[in-house]
Short mmCIF file of C-alpha atoms in Angstrom, two decimals:
data_model
loop_
_atom_site.label_atom_id
_atom_site.label_comp_id
_atom_site.label_asym_id
_atom_site.label_seq_id
_atom_site.Cartn_x
_atom_site.Cartn_y
_atom_site.Cartn_z
CA UNK A 1 13.39 3.53 55.27
CA UNK A 2 12.78 5.90 52.37
CA UNK A 3 15.03 8.90 51.90
CA UNK A 4 13.32 11.98 53.41
CA UNK A 5 11.84 14.53 51.03
CA UNK A 6 14.04 17.57 50.38
CA UNK A 7 11.35 20.11 51.25
CA UNK A 8 13.47 23.13 50.34
CA UNK A 9 14.03 21.72 46.85
CA UNK A 10 10.36 20.79 46.48
CA UNK A 11 9.35 24.36 47.32
CA UNK A 12 11.94 25.87 44.95
CA UNK A 13 10.49 23.73 42.17
CA UNK A 14 6.90 24.76 43.04
CA UNK A 15 6.33 28.37 41.92
CA UNK A 16 3.00 28.65 43.74
CA UNK A 17 4.63 28.23 47.15
CA UNK A 18 5.77 31.85 46.89
CA UNK A 19 2.19 33.07 46.61
CA UNK A 20 -0.12 31.03 48.85
CA UNK A 21 -0.34 28.52 51.67
CA UNK A 22 -1.84 25.77 49.56
CA UNK A 23 -3.78 23.25 51.63
CA UNK A 24 -6.14 22.21 48.85
CA UNK A 25 -4.08 19.43 47.32
CA UNK A 26 -7.08 17.10 47.39
CA UNK A 27 -8.74 19.59 45.05
CA UNK A 28 -5.85 20.48 42.75
CA UNK A 29 -2.23 20.53 43.88
CA UNK A 30 0.32 23.14 42.86
CA UNK A 31 2.13 21.99 39.72
CA UNK A 32 5.92 21.67 39.89
CA UNK A 33 7.99 23.61 37.38
CA UNK A 34 8.87 20.57 35.19
CA UNK A 35 5.16 19.88 34.59
CA UNK A 36 4.45 23.51 33.79
CA UNK A 37 7.39 23.66 31.38
CA UNK A 38 6.44 20.43 29.62
CA UNK A 39 2.87 21.58 28.96
CA UNK A 40 3.93 25.02 27.73
CA UNK A 41 6.71 23.53 25.58
CA UNK A 42 4.27 21.28 23.74
CA UNK A 43 1.76 24.09 23.24
CA UNK A 44 4.55 26.15 21.69
CA UNK A 45 5.46 23.24 19.43
CA UNK A 46 1.83 23.00 18.31
CA UNK A 47 1.86 26.72 17.57
CA UNK A 48 5.01 26.33 15.45
CA UNK A 49 4.26 23.07 13.64
CA UNK A 50 0.53 22.43 13.93
CA UNK A 51 -1.33 20.21 16.37
CA UNK A 52 -1.22 16.97 14.36
CA UNK A 53 2.39 17.47 13.38
CA UNK A 54 3.46 18.18 16.97
CA UNK A 55 1.79 14.96 18.09
CA UNK A 56 3.76 13.01 15.49
CA UNK A 57 7.00 14.72 16.50
CA UNK A 58 6.43 13.84 20.16
CA UNK A 59 4.86 10.40 19.58
CA UNK A 60 7.51 8.56 21.59
CA UNK A 61 7.14 10.93 24.52
CA UNK A 62 3.35 10.62 24.45
CA UNK A 63 3.54 6.83 24.32
CA UNK A 64 5.96 6.83 27.27
CA UNK A 65 3.18 8.24 29.47
CA UNK A 66 1.58 4.78 29.57
CA UNK A 67 4.79 3.16 30.77
CA UNK A 68 5.17 5.81 33.48
CA UNK A 69 1.63 5.27 34.78
CA UNK A 70 2.13 1.50 34.69
CA UNK A 71 5.27 1.86 36.86
CA UNK A 72 3.37 4.11 39.25
CA UNK A 73 0.56 1.62 39.92
CA UNK A 74 2.27 -1.71 39.25
CA UNK A 75 0.37 -2.49 36.07
CA UNK A 76 1.39 -2.88 32.44
CA UNK A 77 1.26 -0.18 29.75
CA UNK A 78 -1.42 -1.95 27.69
CA UNK A 79 -3.68 -2.00 30.77
CA UNK A 80 -3.70 1.82 30.95
CA UNK A 81 -6.01 4.35 29.25
CA UNK A 82 -5.38 8.10 29.53
CA UNK A 83 -8.55 10.19 29.63
CA UNK A 84 -9.61 13.67 30.68
CA UNK A 85 -10.55 13.02 34.32
CA UNK A 86 -10.95 10.43 37.03
CA UNK A 87 -14.71 10.72 36.63
CA UNK A 88 -14.52 9.88 32.94
CA UNK A 89 -12.16 7.00 33.72
CA UNK A 90 -14.51 5.61 36.36
CA UNK A 91 -17.57 6.08 34.13
CA UNK A 92 -15.95 4.33 31.18
CA UNK A 93 -15.28 1.28 33.35
CA UNK A 94 -18.59 1.25 35.21
CA UNK A 95 -20.84 1.78 32.20
CA UNK A 96 -19.00 -0.98 30.33
CA UNK A 97 -20.36 -3.52 32.82
CA UNK A 98 -23.65 -5.27 32.10
CA UNK A 99 -26.28 -5.66 34.80
CA UNK A 100 -29.61 -7.48 34.98
CA UNK A 101 -32.56 -7.33 37.39
CA UNK A 102 -31.61 -8.93 40.69
CA UNK A 103 -27.89 -8.17 40.35
CA UNK A 104 -26.29 -6.33 43.27
CA UNK A 105 -23.62 -3.63 43.52
CA UNK A 106 -21.78 -3.30 46.83
CA UNK A 107 -20.22 0.02 47.77
CA UNK A 108 -19.02 1.93 50.84
CA UNK A 109 -20.31 4.78 52.98
CA UNK A 110 -17.33 6.81 51.80
CA UNK A 111 -18.54 6.81 48.20
CA UNK A 112 -18.48 10.03 46.16
CA UNK A 113 -21.65 11.57 44.75
CA UNK A 114 -20.76 11.12 41.07
CA UNK A 115 -20.26 7.39 41.59
CA UNK A 116 -23.49 6.96 43.54
CA UNK A 117 -25.47 8.89 40.93
CA UNK A 118 -24.17 6.46 38.32
CA UNK A 119 -25.22 3.51 40.51
CA UNK A 120 -28.71 4.95 40.88
CA UNK A 121 -29.05 5.65 37.17
CA UNK A 122 -28.13 2.08 36.27
CA UNK A 123 -30.42 0.79 39.02
CA UNK A 124 -33.33 2.66 37.42
CA UNK A 125 -32.47 1.31 34.00
CA UNK A 126 -31.77 -2.31 34.87
CA UNK A 127 -33.25 -3.18 38.26
CA UNK A 128 -29.85 -3.75 39.88
CA UNK A 129 -29.78 -3.23 43.65
CA UNK A 130 -27.23 -0.95 45.32
CA UNK A 131 -26.14 -1.91 48.84
CA UNK A 132 -23.94 0.10 51.18
CA UNK A 133 -21.50 -2.01 53.20
CA UNK A 134 -21.40 -0.96 56.85
CA UNK A 135 -18.44 0.75 58.47
CA UNK A 136 -16.45 -0.97 61.20
CA UNK A 137 -15.64 0.51 64.60
CA UNK A 138 -12.83 2.60 63.06
CA UNK A 139 -15.11 4.23 60.48
CA UNK A 140 -13.68 2.37 57.49
CA UNK A 141 -15.45 -0.21 55.34
CA UNK A 142 -16.16 -3.34 57.37
CA UNK A 143 -14.37 -6.23 55.69
CA UNK A 144 -16.47 -8.65 57.76
CA UNK A 145 -19.72 -7.10 56.50
CA UNK A 146 -18.46 -7.17 52.94
CA UNK A 147 -17.62 -10.85 53.25
CA UNK A 148 -21.08 -11.55 54.64
CA UNK A 149 -22.76 -9.83 51.69
CA UNK A 150 -20.71 -11.39 48.88
CA UNK A 151 -22.64 -14.04 46.97
CA UNK A 152 -23.48 -15.03 43.39
CA UNK A 153 -25.83 -12.05 42.92
CA UNK A 154 -23.05 -9.50 43.49
CA UNK A 155 -21.73 -8.36 40.12
CA UNK A 156 -19.54 -5.46 41.27
CA UNK A 157 -17.77 -4.15 44.34
CA UNK A 158 -17.02 -0.45 43.83
CA UNK A 159 -15.18 1.39 46.59
CA UNK A 160 -13.51 4.75 47.04
CA UNK A 161 -9.98 4.28 48.38
CA UNK A 162 -9.69 7.72 50.02
CA UNK A 163 -12.91 9.74 50.23
CA UNK A 164 -13.30 13.40 49.39
CA UNK A 165 -14.65 14.22 52.86
CA UNK A 166 -12.21 12.49 55.22
CA UNK A 167 -8.64 11.41 55.84
CA UNK A 168 -9.79 7.78 55.88
CA UNK A 169 -7.91 5.17 53.84
CA UNK A 170 -10.21 2.24 53.11
CA UNK A 171 -8.69 -1.29 53.37
CA UNK A 172 -8.32 -1.73 49.62
CA UNK A 173 -6.12 -4.83 49.67
CA UNK A 174 -8.35 -6.66 52.14
CA UNK A 175 -11.31 -5.90 49.88
CA UNK A 176 -9.35 -7.20 46.91
CA UNK A 177 -8.61 -10.52 48.59
CA UNK A 178 -12.34 -11.09 49.13
CA UNK A 179 -13.42 -10.04 45.63
CA UNK A 180 -10.72 -12.13 43.98
CA UNK A 181 -11.76 -15.21 45.96
CA UNK A 182 -15.42 -14.59 45.07
CA UNK A 183 -14.71 -13.87 41.40
CA UNK A 184 -16.47 -10.48 41.60
CA UNK A 185 -15.15 -7.48 39.61
CA UNK A 186 -13.63 -4.79 41.81
CA UNK A 187 -13.56 -1.11 40.78
CA UNK A 188 -11.40 1.17 42.95
CA UNK A 189 -11.75 4.95 42.82
CA UNK A 190 -8.19 6.03 43.64
CA UNK A 191 -8.40 9.69 42.65
CA UNK A 192 -7.43 10.87 46.15
CA UNK A 193 -4.85 8.19 46.91
CA UNK A 194 -2.68 8.02 43.78
CA UNK A 195 0.17 10.48 44.28
CA UNK A 196 0.09 10.62 48.08
CA UNK A 197 0.25 6.88 48.85
CA UNK A 198 1.92 3.90 47.19
CA UNK A 199 -0.78 2.19 45.10
CA UNK A 200 -0.07 -1.22 43.57
CA UNK A 201 -2.88 -2.85 41.61
CA UNK A 202 -1.31 -6.29 42.02
CA UNK A 203 -1.16 -5.97 45.79
CA UNK A 204 -4.64 -4.46 45.98
CA UNK A 205 -6.19 -7.00 43.62
CA UNK A 206 -8.54 -4.56 41.89
CA UNK A 207 -9.72 -5.25 38.34
CA UNK A 208 -10.23 -1.57 37.50
CA UNK A 209 -8.80 1.62 38.98
CA UNK A 210 -9.52 5.26 38.16
CA UNK A 211 -7.36 8.25 39.07
CA UNK A 212 -6.79 11.90 38.24
CA UNK A 213 -3.76 13.99 37.39
CA UNK A 214 -4.67 17.24 39.11
CA UNK A 215 -4.73 16.18 42.75
CA UNK A 216 -1.81 14.59 44.60
CA UNK A 217 -0.01 13.68 41.38
CA UNK A 218 0.40 17.43 40.74
CA UNK A 219 -0.41 17.08 37.04
CA UNK A 220 -2.49 19.31 34.77
CA UNK A 221 -6.23 19.66 35.14
CA UNK A 222 -8.15 17.76 32.49
CA UNK A 223 -6.09 14.58 32.86
CA UNK A 224 -6.87 11.20 34.35
CA UNK A 225 -6.32 7.54 33.72
CA UNK A 226 -8.00 4.16 33.93
CA UNK A 227 -6.39 0.82 34.68
CA UNK A 228 -8.20 -2.32 33.50
CA UNK A 229 -6.67 -5.71 34.20
CA UNK A 230 -6.12 -8.30 31.50
CA UNK A 231 -8.40 -10.51 33.59
CA UNK A 232 -11.40 -8.38 32.67
CA UNK A 233 -10.73 -6.23 29.65
CA UNK A 234 -12.09 -8.58 26.97
CA UNK A 235 -15.42 -8.71 28.82
CA UNK A 236 -15.88 -4.95 28.77
CA UNK A 237 -17.28 -3.02 25.83
CA UNK A 238 -16.96 0.73 26.42
CA UNK A 239 -20.20 2.72 26.51
CA UNK A 240 -19.12 4.56 23.38
CA UNK A 241 -16.51 3.99 20.71
CA UNK A 242 -14.75 5.99 18.04
CA UNK A 243 -12.10 5.29 15.40
CA UNK A 244 -9.38 5.27 18.07
CA UNK A 245 -11.15 2.78 20.33
CA UNK A 246 -12.20 0.55 17.45
CA UNK A 247 -11.51 -0.08 13.75
CA UNK A 248 -14.23 0.12 11.10
CA UNK A 249 -13.50 -3.18 9.36
CA UNK A 250 -16.35 -3.27 6.82
CA UNK A 251 -19.55 -1.46 5.86
CA UNK A 252 -21.40 -3.06 8.81
CA UNK A 253 -18.60 -4.29 11.06
CA UNK A 254 -16.06 -2.95 13.54
CA UNK A 255 -13.43 -4.43 15.82
CA UNK A 256 -12.64 -3.06 19.28
CA UNK A 257 -8.95 -2.74 20.02
CA UNK A 258 -7.57 -5.29 22.46
CA UNK A 259 -5.87 -3.02 25.00
CA UNK A 260 -7.17 -0.51 27.54
CA UNK A 261 -7.00 2.30 25.02
CA UNK A 262 -10.41 1.07 23.88
CA UNK A 263 -11.63 3.36 26.69
CA UNK A 264 -10.02 6.46 25.14
CA UNK A 265 -11.20 8.86 22.44
CA UNK A 266 -9.14 9.93 19.46
CA UNK A 267 -9.12 13.62 20.32
CA UNK A 268 -7.06 14.45 23.38
CA UNK A 269 -5.02 17.24 24.91
CA UNK A 270 -1.51 16.12 24.04
CA UNK A 271 0.17 18.91 26.01
CA UNK A 272 -1.72 17.95 29.16
CA UNK A 273 -1.06 14.25 28.51
CA UNK A 274 2.68 14.90 28.32
CA UNK A 275 2.38 16.99 31.49
CA UNK A 276 0.67 14.07 33.23
CA UNK A 277 3.57 11.81 32.29
CA UNK A 278 6.06 14.32 33.65
CA UNK A 279 4.04 14.60 36.88
CA UNK A 280 4.07 10.81 37.29
CA UNK A 281 7.82 10.64 36.69
CA UNK A 282 8.32 13.53 39.12
CA UNK A 283 6.41 11.67 41.84
CA UNK A 284 8.35 8.48 41.14
CA UNK A 285 11.56 10.48 41.44
CA UNK A 286 10.68 11.47 45.00
CA UNK A 287 9.44 7.98 45.81
CA UNK A 288 5.89 7.24 46.91
CA UNK A 289 7.01 5.81 50.23
CA UNK A 290 8.86 9.03 51.04
CA UNK A 291 5.87 11.11 49.92
CA UNK A 292 3.50 9.09 52.10
CA UNK A 293 5.78 9.40 55.11
CA UNK A 294 6.03 13.18 54.73
CA UNK A 295 2.34 13.74 53.98
CA UNK A 296 0.94 11.55 56.75
CA UNK A 297 3.30 13.06 59.32
CA UNK A 298 2.29 16.61 58.36
CA UNK A 299 -1.39 15.67 58.49
CA UNK A 300 -0.97 14.06 61.91
CA UNK A 301 0.66 17.23 63.23
CA UNK A 302 -2.16 19.31 61.76
CA UNK A 303 -4.83 17.15 63.43
CA UNK A 304 -2.98 17.45 66.74
CA UNK A 305 -2.83 21.25 66.46
CA UNK A 306 -6.47 21.57 65.40
CA UNK A 307 -7.65 19.47 68.32
CA UNK A 308 -6.12 22.04 70.70
CA UNK A 309 -8.09 24.97 69.26
CA UNK A 310 -11.30 25.71 71.22
CA UNK A 311 -14.40 25.22 69.08
CA UNK A 312 -12.64 23.26 66.34
CA UNK A 313 -13.59 19.63 65.84
CA UNK A 314 -11.48 17.20 63.80
CA UNK A 315 -13.85 14.97 61.81
CA UNK A 316 -11.53 12.32 60.34
CA UNK A 317 -12.22 8.67 61.02
CA UNK A 318 -10.38 5.49 60.09
CA UNK A 319 -7.67 3.16 61.36
CA UNK A 320 -5.30 4.42 58.66
CA UNK A 321 -5.27 8.16 57.88
CA UNK A 322 -3.70 10.13 55.04
CA UNK A 323 -2.99 13.73 54.03
CA UNK A 324 -6.62 14.91 54.03
CA UNK A 325 -7.70 16.60 57.28
CA UNK A 326 -11.33 17.60 57.81
CA UNK A 327 -12.72 19.75 60.58
CA UNK A 328 -15.58 22.00 61.68
CA UNK A 329 -15.67 25.27 63.62
CA UNK A 330 -18.50 25.66 66.11
CA UNK A 331 -21.05 28.23 65.00
CA UNK A 332 -19.29 29.04 61.71
CA UNK A 333 -20.46 27.44 58.44
CA UNK A 334 -17.76 25.56 56.56
CA UNK A 335 -18.10 27.80 53.51
CA UNK A 336 -17.48 30.88 55.66
CA UNK A 337 -14.41 29.28 57.23
CA UNK A 338 -13.00 28.58 53.79
CA UNK A 339 -13.73 32.14 52.68
CA UNK A 340 -12.03 33.67 55.72
CA UNK A 341 -8.99 31.44 55.31
CA UNK A 342 -8.80 32.33 51.63
CA UNK A 343 -8.77 36.02 52.51
CA UNK A 344 -5.73 35.26 54.66
CA UNK A 345 -3.95 33.59 51.73
CA UNK A 346 -4.64 30.02 52.85
CA UNK A 347 -6.28 27.68 50.35
CA UNK A 348 -8.64 25.04 51.72
CA UNK A 349 -11.84 23.44 50.45
CA UNK A 350 -15.29 22.35 51.64
CA UNK A 351 -16.83 18.90 51.36
CA UNK A 352 -20.61 19.20 51.60
CA UNK A 353 -23.27 16.59 52.24
CA UNK A 354 -24.30 16.62 48.56
CA UNK A 355 -20.90 15.11 47.72
CA UNK A 356 -20.92 12.43 50.42
CA UNK A 357 -24.47 11.84 51.60
CA UNK A 358 -23.95 8.26 52.81
CA UNK A 359 -21.19 9.39 55.16
CA UNK A 360 -21.78 13.00 56.17
CA UNK A 361 -25.53 12.47 56.36
CA UNK A 362 -25.11 9.54 58.74
CA UNK A 363 -22.83 11.67 60.93
CA UNK A 364 -25.14 14.68 60.93
CA UNK A 365 -22.56 16.91 59.26
CA UNK A 366 -23.86 19.31 56.59
CA UNK A 367 -20.29 20.14 55.53
CA UNK A 368 -16.68 19.97 56.66
CA UNK A 369 -13.66 22.13 55.90
CA UNK A 370 -10.93 20.16 54.15
CA UNK A 371 -7.24 20.99 54.54
CA UNK A 372 -5.10 18.62 52.48
CA UNK A 373 -1.33 18.74 52.83
CA UNK A 374 1.40 17.70 50.43
CA UNK A 375 5.12 17.13 50.80
CA UNK A 376 5.96 20.74 49.86
CA UNK A 377 3.88 22.08 52.77
CA UNK A 378 5.64 23.02 55.98
CA UNK A 379 5.01 23.31 59.71
CA UNK A 380 4.83 27.06 59.13
CA UNK A 381 1.91 26.50 56.75
CA UNK A 382 0.15 24.50 59.46
CA UNK A 383 0.84 27.21 62.02
CA UNK A 384 -0.59 29.91 59.75
CA UNK A 385 -3.78 27.90 59.32
CA UNK A 386 -4.13 27.34 63.04
CA UNK A 387 -3.47 30.98 63.91
CA UNK A 388 -6.16 32.03 61.45
CA UNK A 389 -8.59 29.52 62.94
CA UNK A 390 -7.78 30.69 66.45
CA UNK A 391 -8.84 34.19 65.45
CA UNK A 392 -11.94 32.89 63.71
CA UNK A 393 -13.13 30.65 66.53
CA UNK A 394 -12.55 33.42 69.08
CA UNK A 395 -14.54 36.00 67.11
#
C-alpha cells in the first residue's frame, strides 16, 4: 500500500489553500510553492543575465525535464516533446498522420470538442470517416464494440482517457491491447489523468499521449507535453517545422531530427518549462499511487454527500471513477451554480454541451457543474461545497 499523503504538509506548501476552496483542479490546480519559486527564480535570472544566457546557464536543468516526464509516464526522454499545451501536443501528433479517402478514425463518446473539431476538419480535407465507438453498460467505451469495428480501414484510434465532463476513466490499457494486436496507431488524450492517476505508456500500449501541466500535475499554465513511441516516430512528419525541429542541410534540403523534439518549436518559455519539471518531480515525490488513493477517496465521499442533497443529481458514469465529480441542481443553470459557489469562495467549473456534444448531447444535459478534487483538498472543503449547495437548492 502507498504511504498516505501528508495533507497538512501539502496544504502548507500550497499558498492558495489559505485563500479559496479550490475544486477546479481539472481546470487549473493550485501550484505548490516549489513550482512557483522555480518559475520566478528563472525569470529573475533572465532579468539579470538575458533570456538566451539564462537558458544556457540552466541547460542541464531544462534538459532534465524530459527525464522527469519520462519517469512519470514510463517512457524514455527521447520520446518526449515539451510544448505549450495539451491541445498543441495532441494537434502535433494528430496532424502528423496521413489519411486518405475511405480511411476511418475511431473515437469515444467522451471525446473533447477540440479533438472532434480536428477530426471533422481532416474529414473534410481528406474524406476520412469518423466513427464513435459505443459506450458499454457502465458508460465507458465499449471494448467489445471497438474490437468489432477494428479492421484494415482503421488508421487511428483516438480516445480521451478522462473526459472533461465526467469522472469516468476509460479502459485505456484494454484499448491498447486491441490496437497493438491490430497494428493501428493509438493516440491517448491524457490531459485530465496525468497527475491524478498512475499513467504508464508501456502498460497502456498507446503510441502517442498528450498531457498538460496546469491541471492535476499542478504545473504552470502554458505547458504541456507529447509522448511519441519509437514504434511510430519515424513515420510522423510534424505539420510544421522550424530550425529546432529540423536542420537546414543545403539550399533545398532539410533533415528532421530523430527524436520527439521534432514536434517542438525553438522558442519556448524556459521558466515555465523548468516549472513543469519541478511539478512532475513534486508529484513523483508524493507517489502517483498515493495521489490516486487520496483523490479517488475524496471524490467518492463528495459524490456520496451530493447524492443526499435534495435537487442535486450526480452525473458521473463509468466502472472506474476519478477525482472529477459532475452534478446538476434542479431548476438552476450550471453557470449560475458556479457563480454562486464562487461568491462563497468555492472554485468549481462548468462543462457545457459545446465541449462534449457526443456525451452530454446523448444524455440530454446542456451543462454540468464540475467539482474536481486534489490531494490537498479536505473533508471540510467538501462540507463547505455541500452546505452552499444546500442553501442554493433550497432557495
